[in-house]
Amino acid sequence: HQDEDKLQEYMDELEFLAFTAGATVDRRFTQKLTQPDSKTFIGSGKAQEIKEYVKENEIGTVIFDDELSPSQLKNLEKEIEVKILDRTNLILDIFAQRAQTSYARTQVELAQYQYLLPRLTRMWTHLERQKGGIGMRGPGETEIETDRRIIRDRISLLKDKLKTIDKQMATQRNNRGKVVRAALVGYTNVGKSTLMNALSKSDVFAENKLFATLDTTVRKVVIGNLPFLLTDTVGFIRKLPTQLVESFKSTLDEVREADLLIHVVDISHESFEDHIDSVNQILMEINAHQKPMIMVFNKIDDFSYEKKDEDDLTPSTNKNISLEEWTKTWMAKSKYPTVFISALTKENFPEMKKMIYDEVMKIHISRFPYND
Ligand code: GDP
């Protein structure tokens, strides 16, 4: 039952990603396998079922929730005879659509080429099929070698370009001097931009889609005469493509070099605990997990739970826990200051601001110890 819930949540998220990319989802298919099929990821019966459905309903694309290997992608396209996207491809597509600055565009382009390179044979097979196949092997192979070389050149060019910008950004960060730097981190769509706007009275783009924020924004915030810098970073997500983790290095540098992390969580989301884990996982990967952190549980205006009757013997789930009860769970043992807010209605803002002020002040004092 729990597994089934989890599966539907993953599919909800994938559907939301597809929606963000501009697609509408017609139907979901799921399959339980102890291990994905090495050749086609799903079983052949399932592939056949999808193929028939796709044909009957004139579906344009089939999207998989995992990253498919180059050969799985190729085999599936052959079997289902429709365009296949995997999770990585979908996420890259969204990033590409939303990249605003030339830096973000360069990062996405690099990630896309890195994804494409091992999958080039697939394009070549298509080419071969279009041209009639047999006899085209020679020119086809030359073409793909040329394509590979062009892409490799492009990749090293993009890497150079990013290196230059990275240096500029590092200098910029250094020039910010000794001002305390806080970074908003959190799963995508939890309300980081909204909170940024509320704290800095600025106008950062916020919308109910995944990854509205691609580029980092840095704003000066003042709480009780104490100024500090606040950075809004790209939203983290489960199974963030490794190509992206690598190429968004500089974006993540903002997190790595921050003095204080403000971890925003959408408590109204059923899987908020999973989201926290995903974020912590990425923080660990970039070696930023030991920084001072404040946990901000957002969207309490949207939080609801089903109180269970005392004689109800069905097992409790996350849906039966009140905010107060949550504070008595693992949250009670958390070593981080914790606050429950709504970035929308600004409920509990004074409490949150006090908490941020205290943490920033601690760091400030450690930097400018004064004798009295
Ligand atoms: P980000 O991806 O983490 O930067 O999230 P955004 O700031 O873009 O917000 C994502 C969505 O959540 C937007 O539709 C916001 O209006 C909404 N949102 C943000 N904070 C709150 C809140 O406290 N309560 C409710 N109900 N919605 C919120």
Tab-separated table of C-alpha atoms and ligand atoms in Angstrom:
chain	number	residue	atom	x	y	z
A	1	HIS	CA	0.000	0.000	0.000
A	2	GLN	CA	2.801	2.395	0.959
A	3	ASP	CA	4.710	1.435	-2.177
A	4	GLU	CA	1.646	2.095	-4.272
A	5	ASP	CA	1.298	5.575	-2.720
A	6	LYS	CA	4.937	6.301	-3.370
A	7	LEU	CA	4.638	5.158	-6.967
A	8	GLN	CA	1.665	7.450	-7.573
A	9	GLU	CA	3.561	10.366	-6.012
A	10	TYR	CA	6.497	9.748	-8.325
A	11	MET	CA	4.110	9.633	-11.261
A	12	ASP	CA	2.433	12.842	-10.044
A	13	GLU	CA	5.818	14.491	-10.015
A	14	LEU	CA	6.686	13.203	-13.474
A	15	GLU	CA	3.353	14.467	-14.769
A	16	PHE	CA	4.079	17.859	-13.204
A	17	LEU	CA	7.482	17.873	-14.913
A	18	ALA	CA	5.838	17.014	-18.230
A	19	PHE	CA	3.317	19.803	-17.663
A	20	THR	CA	6.142	22.224	-16.933
A	21	ALA	CA	7.779	21.190	-20.206
A	22	GLY	CA	4.526	21.930	-22.014
A	23	ALA	CA	3.029	18.449	-22.471
A	24	THR	CA	-0.289	17.028	-21.339
A	25	VAL	CA	-0.301	13.505	-19.989
A	26	ASP	CA	-2.847	11.125	-21.423
A	27	ARG	CA	-2.216	7.943	-19.472
A	28	ARG	CA	0.113	6.381	-16.939
A	29	PHE	CA	1.641	2.946	-17.217
A	30	THR	CA	3.424	1.262	-14.359
A	31	GLN	CA	5.086	-2.091	-13.999
A	32	LYS	CA	6.588	-3.956	-11.077
A	33	LEU	CA	9.849	-5.672	-11.914
A	34	THR	CA	12.525	-6.792	-9.490
A	35	GLN	CA	15.019	-5.284	-11.876
A	36	PRO	CA	14.634	-3.172	-15.004
A	37	ASP	CA	15.070	-5.133	-18.227
A	38	SER	CA	18.587	-4.421	-19.452
A	39	LYS	CA	17.495	-4.225	-23.076
A	40	THR	CA	14.134	-2.460	-22.930
A	41	PHE	CA	13.777	-1.291	-19.301
A	42	ILE	CA	10.176	-2.586	-19.200
A	43	GLY	CA	9.016	-6.085	-20.120
A	44	SER	CA	8.096	-6.865	-23.713
A	45	GLY	CA	4.415	-7.452	-22.847
A	46	LYS	CA	4.229	-3.984	-21.301
A	47	ALA	CA	6.014	-2.481	-24.298
A	48	GLN	CA	3.448	-4.122	-26.562
A	49	GLU	CA	0.585	-2.760	-24.450
A	50	ILE	CA	2.034	0.749	-24.662
A	51	LYS	CA	2.605	0.415	-28.385
A	52	GLU	CA	-1.024	-0.474	-29.006
A	53	TYR	CA	-2.270	2.349	-26.828
A	54	VAL	CA	0.038	4.867	-28.467
A	55	LYS	CA	-1.148	3.821	-31.909
A	56	GLU	CA	-4.841	3.854	-31.089
A	57	ASN	CA	-4.729	7.243	-29.410
A	58	GLU	CA	-2.157	8.939	-31.612
A	59	ILE	CA	0.186	9.676	-28.716
A	60	GLY	CA	3.307	11.625	-29.661
A	61	THR	CA	5.710	10.824	-26.862
A	62	VAL	CA	6.268	8.261	-24.123
A	63	ILE	CA	8.125	9.501	-21.033
A	64	PHE	CA	10.021	7.273	-18.589
A	65	ASP	CA	10.663	8.261	-14.969
A	66	ASP	CA	14.237	6.955	-14.963
A	67	GLU	CA	17.280	7.658	-17.024
A	68	LEU	CA	17.396	5.059	-19.796
A	69	SER	CA	20.676	3.722	-21.104
A	70	PRO	CA	21.467	4.630	-24.712
A	71	SER	CA	20.617	1.116	-25.871
A	72	GLN	CA	17.380	0.938	-23.872
A	73	LEU	CA	16.316	4.192	-25.492
A	74	LYS	CA	17.144	2.851	-28.926
A	75	ASN	CA	15.392	-0.480	-28.362
A	76	LEU	CA	12.286	1.137	-26.937
A	77	GLU	CA	11.934	3.502	-29.867
A	78	LYS	CA	12.243	0.560	-32.180
A	79	GLU	CA	9.668	-1.436	-30.252
A	80	ILE	CA	7.054	1.204	-29.477
A	81	GLU	CA	7.667	3.244	-32.639
A	82	VAL	CA	7.206	6.603	-30.982
A	83	LYS	CA	9.458	9.301	-29.552
A	84	ILE	CA	10.831	8.245	-26.155
A	85	LEU	CA	11.936	10.696	-23.492
A	86	ASP	CA	13.529	9.799	-20.189
A	87	ARG	CA	13.529	11.802	-16.983
A	88	THR	CA	16.935	13.315	-17.654
A	89	ASN	CA	15.954	14.416	-21.129
A	90	LEU	CA	12.755	15.954	-19.810
A	91	ILE	CA	14.541	17.866	-17.051
A	92	LEU	CA	17.183	19.092	-19.486
A	93	ASP	CA	14.436	20.277	-21.784
A	94	ILE	CA	12.803	22.287	-19.005
A	95	PHE	CA	16.130	23.815	-18.041
A	96	ALA	CA	16.752	24.724	-21.682
A	97	GLN	CA	13.367	26.435	-21.982
A	98	ARG	CA	13.912	28.434	-18.848
A	99	ALA	CA	17.560	29.421	-18.976
A	100	GLN	CA	17.558	33.204	-18.823
A	101	THR	CA	21.157	34.308	-18.675
A	102	SER	CA	23.895	33.334	-21.076
A	103	TYR	CA	25.563	31.522	-18.182
A	104	ALA	CA	22.542	29.306	-17.546
A	105	ARG	CA	22.136	28.708	-21.270
A	106	THR	CA	25.769	27.638	-21.523
A	107	GLN	CA	25.352	25.283	-18.561
A	108	VAL	CA	22.289	23.649	-20.049
A	109	GLU	CA	23.827	23.351	-23.493
A	110	LEU	CA	26.844	21.603	-21.996
A	111	ALA	CA	24.639	19.196	-20.050
A	112	GLN	CA	22.601	18.478	-23.175
A	113	TYR	CA	25.657	17.646	-25.259
A	114	GLN	CA	27.012	15.437	-22.491
A	115	TYR	CA	23.717	13.590	-22.497
A	116	LEU	CA	23.677	13.379	-26.276
A	117	LEU	CA	27.198	12.138	-26.926
A	118	PRO	CA	26.769	8.491	-25.872
A	119	ARG	CA	23.356	8.424	-27.533
A	120	LEU	CA	24.452	9.513	-30.977
A	121	THR	CA	24.204	6.030	-32.445
A	122	ARG	CA	20.496	6.276	-31.950
A	123	MET	CA	20.287	9.222	-34.289
A	124	TRP	CA	22.430	7.402	-36.734
A	125	THR	CA	20.086	4.394	-36.761
A	126	HIS	CA	17.265	6.766	-37.573
A	127	LEU	CA	19.275	8.249	-40.355
A	128	GLU	CA	19.937	4.805	-41.686
A	129	ARG	CA	16.290	3.891	-41.554
A	130	GLN	CA	15.280	7.057	-43.382
A	131	LYS	CA	17.750	6.429	-46.131
A	132	GLY	CA	16.646	2.841	-46.561
A	133	GLY	CA	19.210	1.182	-44.334
A	134	ILE	CA	21.256	-1.304	-46.257
A	135	GLY	CA	24.286	0.066	-47.988
A	136	MET	CA	24.334	3.249	-45.975
A	137	ARG	CA	26.647	1.926	-43.316
A	138	GLY	CA	29.780	3.588	-44.664
A	139	PRO	CA	28.598	7.175	-45.010
A	140	GLY	CA	26.529	6.773	-41.858
A	141	GLU	CA	29.566	5.888	-39.844
A	142	THR	CA	31.567	8.766	-41.231
A	143	GLU	CA	28.731	11.082	-40.401
A	144	ILE	CA	28.464	9.940	-36.850
A	145	GLU	CA	32.212	10.238	-36.343
A	146	THR	CA	32.065	13.788	-37.690
A	147	ASP	CA	29.079	14.551	-35.458
A	148	ARG	CA	30.906	13.151	-32.464
A	149	ARG	CA	33.943	15.265	-33.185
A	150	ILE	CA	31.843	18.402	-33.600
A	151	ILE	CA	30.071	17.707	-30.317
A	152	ARG	CA	33.315	16.995	-28.467
A	153	ASP	CA	34.763	20.287	-29.755
A	154	ARG	CA	31.614	22.083	-28.691
A	155	ILE	CA	31.774	20.493	-25.229
A	156	SER	CA	35.342	21.643	-24.624
A	157	LEU	CA	34.457	25.114	-25.928
A	158	LEU	CA	31.504	25.343	-23.550
A	159	LYS	CA	33.638	24.106	-20.668
A	160	ASP	CA	36.196	26.838	-21.363
A	161	LYS	CA	33.463	29.421	-21.515
A	162	LEU	CA	32.054	28.252	-18.189
A	163	LYS	CA	35.494	28.278	-16.606
A	164	THR	CA	35.916	31.923	-17.557
A	165	ILE	CA	32.516	32.848	-16.130
A	166	ASP	CA	33.211	30.739	-13.015
A	167	LYS	CA	36.324	32.793	-12.382
A	168	GLN	CA	34.413	36.042	-12.813
A	169	MET	CA	31.744	34.830	-10.420
A	170	ALA	CA	34.312	33.725	-7.861
A	171	THR	CA	35.861	37.203	-8.010
A	172	GLN	CA	32.418	38.722	-7.558
A	173	ARG	CA	31.819	36.518	-4.546
A	174	ASN	CA	35.172	37.536	-3.068
A	175	ASN	CA	34.375	41.187	-3.608
A	176	ARG	CA	31.298	40.821	-1.475
A	177	GLY	CA	33.735	40.939	1.405
A	178	LYS	CA	32.887	39.854	4.860
A	179	VAL	CA	29.143	40.270	4.691
A	180	VAL	CA	27.420	37.108	5.924
A	181	ARG	CA	25.956	35.066	3.114
A	182	ALA	CA	22.854	32.955	3.475
A	183	ALA	CA	21.518	30.656	0.761
A	184	LEU	CA	17.990	29.399	0.320
A	185	VAL	CA	18.046	25.711	-0.479
A	186	GLY	CA	15.162	23.326	-0.907
A	187	TYR	CA	13.298	21.020	-3.203
A	188	THR	CA	11.874	22.613	-6.289
A	189	ASN	CA	8.569	24.525	-5.916
A	190	VAL	CA	8.663	24.765	-2.116
A	191	GLY	CA	8.452	28.580	-2.121
A	192	LYS	CA	12.073	29.754	-2.099
A	193	SER	CA	11.479	32.588	-4.579
A	194	THR	CA	8.350	33.652	-2.754
A	195	LEU	CA	10.273	33.765	0.507
A	196	MET	CA	13.117	35.644	-1.159
A	197	ASN	CA	10.645	38.240	-2.411
A	198	ALA	CA	9.009	38.563	0.970
A	199	LEU	CA	12.337	39.021	2.737
A	200	SER	CA	13.984	41.348	0.265
A	201	LYS	CA	10.889	43.102	-1.105
A	202	SER	CA	12.232	42.328	-4.556
A	203	ASP	CA	10.443	40.804	-7.469
A	204	VAL	CA	11.850	37.376	-8.167
A	205	PHE	CA	9.898	35.249	-10.620
A	206	ALA	CA	7.676	32.791	-8.714
A	207	GLU	CA	5.169	30.452	-10.284
A	208	ASN	CA	3.656	27.087	-9.642
A	209	LYS	CA	5.882	25.123	-11.954
A	210	LEU	CA	9.004	23.134	-11.383
A	211	PHE	CA	12.304	24.976	-11.700
A	212	ALA	CA	10.960	28.483	-12.111
A	213	THR	CA	14.347	29.518	-10.770
A	214	LEU	CA	17.358	28.631	-12.874
A	215	ASP	CA	19.808	31.375	-12.203
A	216	THR	CA	20.907	32.405	-8.799
A	217	THR	CA	19.724	35.756	-7.560
A	218	VAL	CA	21.532	37.527	-4.795
A	219	ARG	CA	19.742	40.177	-2.751
A	220	LYS	CA	20.744	42.276	0.175
A	221	VAL	CA	18.450	41.737	3.125
A	222	VAL	CA	18.366	43.730	6.340
A	223	ILE	CA	16.839	42.361	9.521
A	224	GLY	CA	17.008	44.606	12.566
A	225	ASN	CA	19.835	46.754	11.133
A	226	LEU	CA	21.868	43.648	10.351
A	227	PRO	CA	22.555	43.366	6.628
A	228	PHE	CA	23.385	40.075	4.938
A	229	LEU	CA	23.259	38.612	1.460
A	230	LEU	CA	20.567	36.139	0.522
A	231	THR	CA	20.921	33.825	-2.472
A	232	ASP	CA	18.083	32.000	-4.158
A	233	THR	CA	19.339	28.828	-5.845
A	234	VAL	CA	18.031	26.385	-8.367
A	235	GLY	CA	15.491	23.973	-6.871
A	236	PHE	CA	16.795	20.541	-6.080
A	237	ILE	CA	14.920	17.522	-7.311
A	238	ARG	CA	14.934	13.772	-6.867
A	239	LYS	CA	17.257	12.127	-9.389
A	240	LEU	CA	18.713	15.399	-10.611
A	241	PRO	CA	20.643	14.428	-13.748
A	242	THR	CA	24.336	14.089	-12.951
A	243	GLN	CA	25.170	16.123	-16.047
A	244	LEU	CA	23.320	18.993	-14.415
A	245	VAL	CA	24.919	18.647	-11.000
A	246	GLU	CA	28.266	18.957	-12.737
A	247	SER	CA	27.479	21.806	-15.068
A	248	PHE	CA	25.630	23.777	-12.426
A	249	LYS	CA	28.751	23.712	-10.327
A	250	SER	CA	28.932	27.458	-10.042
A	251	THR	CA	25.287	27.748	-9.087
A	252	LEU	CA	25.982	25.196	-6.401
A	253	ASP	CA	29.147	27.080	-5.419
A	254	GLU	CA	26.829	29.741	-4.030
A	255	VAL	CA	25.547	27.064	-1.678
A	256	ARG	CA	28.982	25.635	-0.986
A	257	GLU	CA	30.355	29.041	-0.084
A	258	ALA	CA	27.382	30.262	1.921
A	259	ASP	CA	27.805	30.801	5.665
A	260	LEU	CA	24.263	29.798	6.479
A	261	LEU	CA	21.738	27.577	4.713
A	262	ILE	CA	18.025	28.261	4.946
A	263	HIS	CA	16.423	24.949	4.068
A	264	VAL	CA	12.872	25.586	2.879
A	265	VAL	CA	10.419	22.678	2.981
A	266	ASP	CA	6.875	22.519	1.614
A	267	ILE	CA	5.093	20.922	4.569
A	268	SER	CA	1.825	20.775	2.655
A	269	HIS	CA	3.411	18.257	0.272
A	270	GLU	CA	2.822	14.616	1.134
A	271	SER	CA	6.413	13.610	0.367
A	272	PHE	CA	8.077	16.465	2.180
A	273	GLU	CA	10.269	14.051	4.142
A	274	ASP	CA	11.579	12.520	0.899
A	275	HIS	CA	12.239	16.022	-0.379
A	276	ILE	CA	14.321	16.815	2.694
A	277	ASP	CA	16.335	13.640	2.090
A	278	SER	CA	16.944	14.517	-1.570
A	279	VAL	CA	18.157	17.980	-0.634
A	280	ASN	CA	20.427	16.659	2.106
A	281	GLN	CA	21.796	14.110	-0.337
A	282	ILE	CA	22.787	16.844	-2.792
A	283	LEU	CA	24.200	18.981	0.023
A	284	MET	CA	26.354	16.012	0.960
A	285	GLU	CA	27.460	15.529	-2.661
A	286	ILE	CA	28.698	19.102	-2.824
A	287	ASN	CA	30.152	18.890	0.664
A	288	ALA	CA	27.914	21.567	2.150
A	289	HIS	CA	26.131	19.422	4.711
A	290	GLN	CA	28.000	20.660	7.747
A	291	LYS	CA	27.045	24.300	7.495
A	292	PRO	CA	24.788	26.034	9.996
A	293	MET	CA	21.219	25.560	8.815
A	294	ILE	CA	17.727	26.768	9.638
A	295	MET	CA	14.764	24.582	8.740
A	296	VAL	CA	11.858	26.651	7.431
A	297	PHE	CA	8.655	24.655	6.997
A	298	ASN	CA	6.607	26.685	4.530
A	299	LYS	CA	3.004	26.690	3.267
A	300	ILE	CA	1.362	26.057	6.639
A	301	ASP	CA	-1.665	27.905	5.243
A	302	ASP	CA	-2.069	24.954	2.885
A	303	PHE	CA	-1.330	22.227	5.416
A	304	SER	CA	-4.125	19.821	6.240
A	305	TYR	CA	-4.395	16.457	7.941
A	306	GLU	CA	-7.083	13.921	8.622
A	307	LYS	CA	-7.464	13.411	12.322
A	308	LYS	CA	-8.123	9.785	13.029
A	309	ASP	CA	-10.873	8.560	15.343
A	310	GLU	CA	-9.577	6.852	18.419
A	311	ASP	CA	-11.229	3.552	17.472
A	312	ASP	CA	-9.853	3.699	13.932
A	313	LEU	CA	-7.430	0.818	13.776
A	314	THR	CA	-6.014	1.394	10.292
A	315	PRO	CA	-2.316	2.266	10.438
A	316	SER	CA	-1.506	5.961	10.683
A	317	THR	CA	0.184	7.648	7.770
A	318	ASN	CA	1.766	11.055	7.280
A	319	LYS	CA	-1.688	12.313	6.382
A	320	ASN	CA	-2.888	11.797	9.962
A	321	ILE	CA	-0.251	13.932	11.668
A	322	SER	CA	-0.914	17.470	12.856
A	323	LEU	CA	1.696	20.223	12.800
A	324	GLU	CA	2.037	19.980	16.548
A	325	GLU	CA	2.539	16.242	16.388
A	326	TRP	CA	5.164	16.695	13.671
A	327	THR	CA	7.227	18.817	16.025
A	328	LYS	CA	7.361	15.826	18.369
A	329	THR	CA	8.649	13.410	15.735
A	330	TRP	CA	12.215	13.380	14.412
A	331	MET	CA	11.888	17.151	14.260
A	332	ALA	CA	12.302	17.270	18.044
A	333	LYS	CA	15.715	15.687	17.700
A	334	SER	CA	16.852	17.929	14.865
A	335	LYS	CA	19.885	19.989	15.758
A	336	TYR	CA	18.684	22.831	13.570
A	337	PRO	CA	16.466	25.751	14.584
A	338	THR	CA	13.040	25.099	13.110
A	339	VAL	CA	10.164	27.399	12.232
A	340	PHE	CA	6.758	26.958	10.581
A	341	ILE	CA	5.652	29.739	8.260
A	342	SER	CA	3.625	30.754	5.270
A	343	ALA	CA	5.563	32.817	2.756
A	344	LEU	CA	2.222	33.732	1.238
A	345	THR	CA	0.339	35.016	4.302
A	346	LYS	CA	3.543	35.871	6.198
A	347	GLU	CA	2.354	33.918	9.218
A	348	ASN	CA	5.133	33.515	11.819
A	349	PHE	CA	7.433	35.861	9.922
A	350	PRO	CA	8.605	37.675	13.083
A	351	GLU	CA	9.650	34.342	14.594
A	352	MET	CA	11.498	33.316	11.428
A	353	LYS	CA	13.217	36.688	11.115
A	354	LYS	CA	14.380	36.508	14.715
A	355	MET	CA	15.796	33.059	14.036
A	356	ILE	CA	17.650	34.213	10.928
A	357	TYR	CA	18.858	37.302	12.775
A	358	ASP	CA	20.275	35.184	15.608
A	359	GLU	CA	22.106	32.840	13.253
A	360	VAL	CA	23.489	35.636	11.077
A	361	MET	CA	24.564	37.507	14.195
A	362	LYS	CA	26.421	34.456	15.509
A	363	ILE	CA	28.398	34.220	12.278
A	364	HIS	CA	28.917	37.980	12.201
A	365	ILE	CA	30.304	38.000	15.727
A	366	SER	CA	32.631	35.075	15.029
A	367	ARG	CA	34.008	37.148	12.183
A	368	PHE	CA	34.289	40.474	13.963
A	369	PRO	CA	34.959	39.564	17.582
A	370	TYR	CA	34.893	42.775	19.594
A	371	ASN	CA	36.349	43.275	23.035
A	372	ASP	CA	34.438	45.163	25.612
B	1	GDP	P1	10.567	27.763	-5.627
B	1	GDP	O1	10.590	26.872	-6.824
B	1	GDP	O2	11.019	27.025	-4.399
B	1	GDP	O3	11.290	29.057	-5.811
B	1	GDP	O4	9.023	28.085	-5.342
B	1	GDP	P2	8.184	29.406	-5.704
B	1	GDP	O5	8.524	30.522	-4.801
B	1	GDP	O6	8.270	29.643	-7.177
B	1	GDP	O7	6.718	28.923	-5.302
B	1	GDP	C1	6.101	27.805	-5.892
B	1	GDP	C2	4.599	27.898	-5.742
B	1	GDP	O8	4.233	27.781	-4.380
B	1	GDP	C3	4.036	29.242	-6.212
B	1	GDP	O9	2.800	28.986	-6.847
B	1	GDP	C4	3.827	30.014	-4.924
B	1	GDP	O10	2.800	30.970	-5.035
B	1	GDP	C5	3.446	28.898	-3.975
B	1	GDP	N1	3.758	29.231	-2.585
B	1	GDP	C6	4.908	29.740	-2.082
B	1	GDP	N2	4.816	29.928	-0.743
B	1	GDP	C7	3.585	29.532	-0.382
B	1	GDP	C8	2.871	29.484	0.875
B	1	GDP	O11	3.358	29.841	1.951
B	1	GDP	N3	1.600	28.987	0.829
B	1	GDP	C9	1.007	28.570	-0.323
B	1	GDP	N4	-0.240	28.112	-0.252
B	1	GDP	N5	1.629	28.610	-1.510
B	1	GDP	C10	2.901	29.088	-1.554
